């Protein structure tokens, strides 16, 4: 018996004992789990800053003349700097880091019946590079000119020409460096995950039996490798345009702030748009696919139902991934593409709505007359479905170039992607934390605080982001530092959104404030929460198996009752103790005949 | 100021069909949203029933997916006809020529004058302070009668062929009331065409973040009855 199994066996004995006497033994964290916690820490830190910046933006939009403590009266360039930093932090350091790198490191090997990652060193380097990337990005707050002001998509020539605005000099260079490091880090992390899924499955863990979380991490990792390598190339080219006088993304002549700038040869900003969105669209699926996988598993687990159409769910995950590589042009309907390209990208975008629709139908079928256990991980999963449906249904509208030629870059778009890739993805993160908290800490999060936090968040998330669809319909453009005090009919159009804008700002402040409930819950429960039982939610996937013996997988996940058995309400829920087993876990310690 | 949750009143010829498509989409997707949320809540609250069996999947999943495929196809088909009408073809050769030029943080509009031809331009000659924001080259005969204004004036009922360019960074040229939006890029010229149908004053906004003054990069378009417009044009001097 080696040292690890020995200590795991001790922990398991103790965990049996704690179940009897109610004391808690903190589980011994494995290397990759500590890395996962590190990623979650990075994401939480970035989320805190990103959310704070969004509140500054929200307040500035409705009270542009307000003098804030320490900051004074904000200038329009401050607003755009916050926009840029908010987008960059949230998209990269929260929505890419937490659902993929964070959660996959916490439980992916265990879900495969393995105890280690395939490439532990690569995995560790990826974490440290991610942390370095964050520090480089935050350094932009402290350099002359400050943070770049061109938004997270950094369209050239604004991002190439230092004279085009404050923050476009040193700040822009730091932004480029940070994201280049981030590209390398996420590619390394993703390579490790792909190899782990292929090489580290335990006996019996066939591809068809892999949990949907694992499937979505696998597809997401492949997307990461493809998308981030293209972004890295684009970043290098942008760097060359800035410092080596090349002209990939700028024409031979530009006229900026009263001076003509010339370079040899002539490029087009459209090339950057193509490269950036070829990365950028898969990126939004990188943010949402892990949430979809987790939510599907949670619905099955808490509804105590098998996931019907399991292969369809695997297939739609792949379809979303593959089609996700073919839809980037829908960000460019008004950018100057050939109009025929608009048609092509409308078709591919409408096509990607179908696998997403199939997933939603599947969720509704799983839930139909299920009376699920309404514990907090399930609440977040249900919230995910609700918000994903609302935000997702605005997608096919934006997929139509004719309608996008009105809606493009209005707040309708802001509302659309904040509902899906911000809120739904965030709900996925909260679901994951609530679900795996007992596994990682040996203690339960408070259900009461959790319920308060969920209902508060879902209410104010809708109140913050749904009205954006309405102000967008009225024509309100994005990235406006100020809505009041502008002259003429244009000023009147923008100003008319102020009543709803105030409602959005108030809701956003309350939404952010409510997150303190979660922070309090995590801190309190980690220290003295209720002791957790070994398989806290009666899950079937293998991270919940006793970890003291070698495991064998011998069935698909979420087998709650066989199809031949009538799944009567009482029969399922009457004896779901350690004793009775209406559910069949994936694991067994020795092979059994099926 | 009253907030209208819907689009500002349409004032362009192609706008009615676009608005129809928008209303149809909003109605369909709002109804689907309500339906899905209702099914979600009902699924949770109703008495627990038997697990849906595999053979029902045709009814529960594939039939709805087929219905959604048909729906998305129909919407895409309808909207593609609109898009094709708006963009596939060029402007009528007799359309009115006008150029919009974006720069940090203003729009300028150039008219070709009596000869109906734009003179050539050169970025090295751009000088907004000296009355030449477009960089018109005085050596070019055709440019002598070009005139540049800071407001866009258009006739109602006549097609407009709008040339779009930018001097420095990408700008977004948008007139919500005329249902048009197109980016202006430095180094490239794009054309869009449309027909303003209802006289009035409408806002022109910049819709692509272009620097610290992005929010105030606005202008006005005045759509005049044809006769009034002819008078206005005759009075303009370079
Ligand atoms: Cu602009």
Short mmCIF file of C-alpha atoms and ligand atoms in Angstrom, two decimals, chain B residues 103 105 107 170-172 206 208-210 214 217, ligand 1:
data_model
loop_
_atom_site.label_atom_id
_atom_site.label_comp_id
_atom_site.label_asym_id
_atom_site.label_seq_id
_atom_site.Cartn_x
_atom_site.Cartn_y
_atom_site.Cartn_z
CA UNK B 103 -13.15 61.40 -37.64
CA UNK B 105 -15.20 62.92 -32.91
CA UNK B 107 -19.13 63.52 -38.86
CA UNK B 170 -13.24 52.76 -37.11
CA UNK B 171 -16.50 54.63 -36.56
CA UNK B 172 -20.06 53.35 -36.73
CA UNK B 206 -21.47 56.81 -33.73
CA UNK B 208 -18.39 51.85 -32.77
CA UNK B 209 -16.23 52.88 -29.82
CA UNK B 210 -13.67 55.27 -31.33
CA UNK B 214 -17.28 58.47 -28.78
CA UNK B 217 -19.83 61.93 -31.90
CU1 LIG C 1 -16.79 57.44 -33.68
#
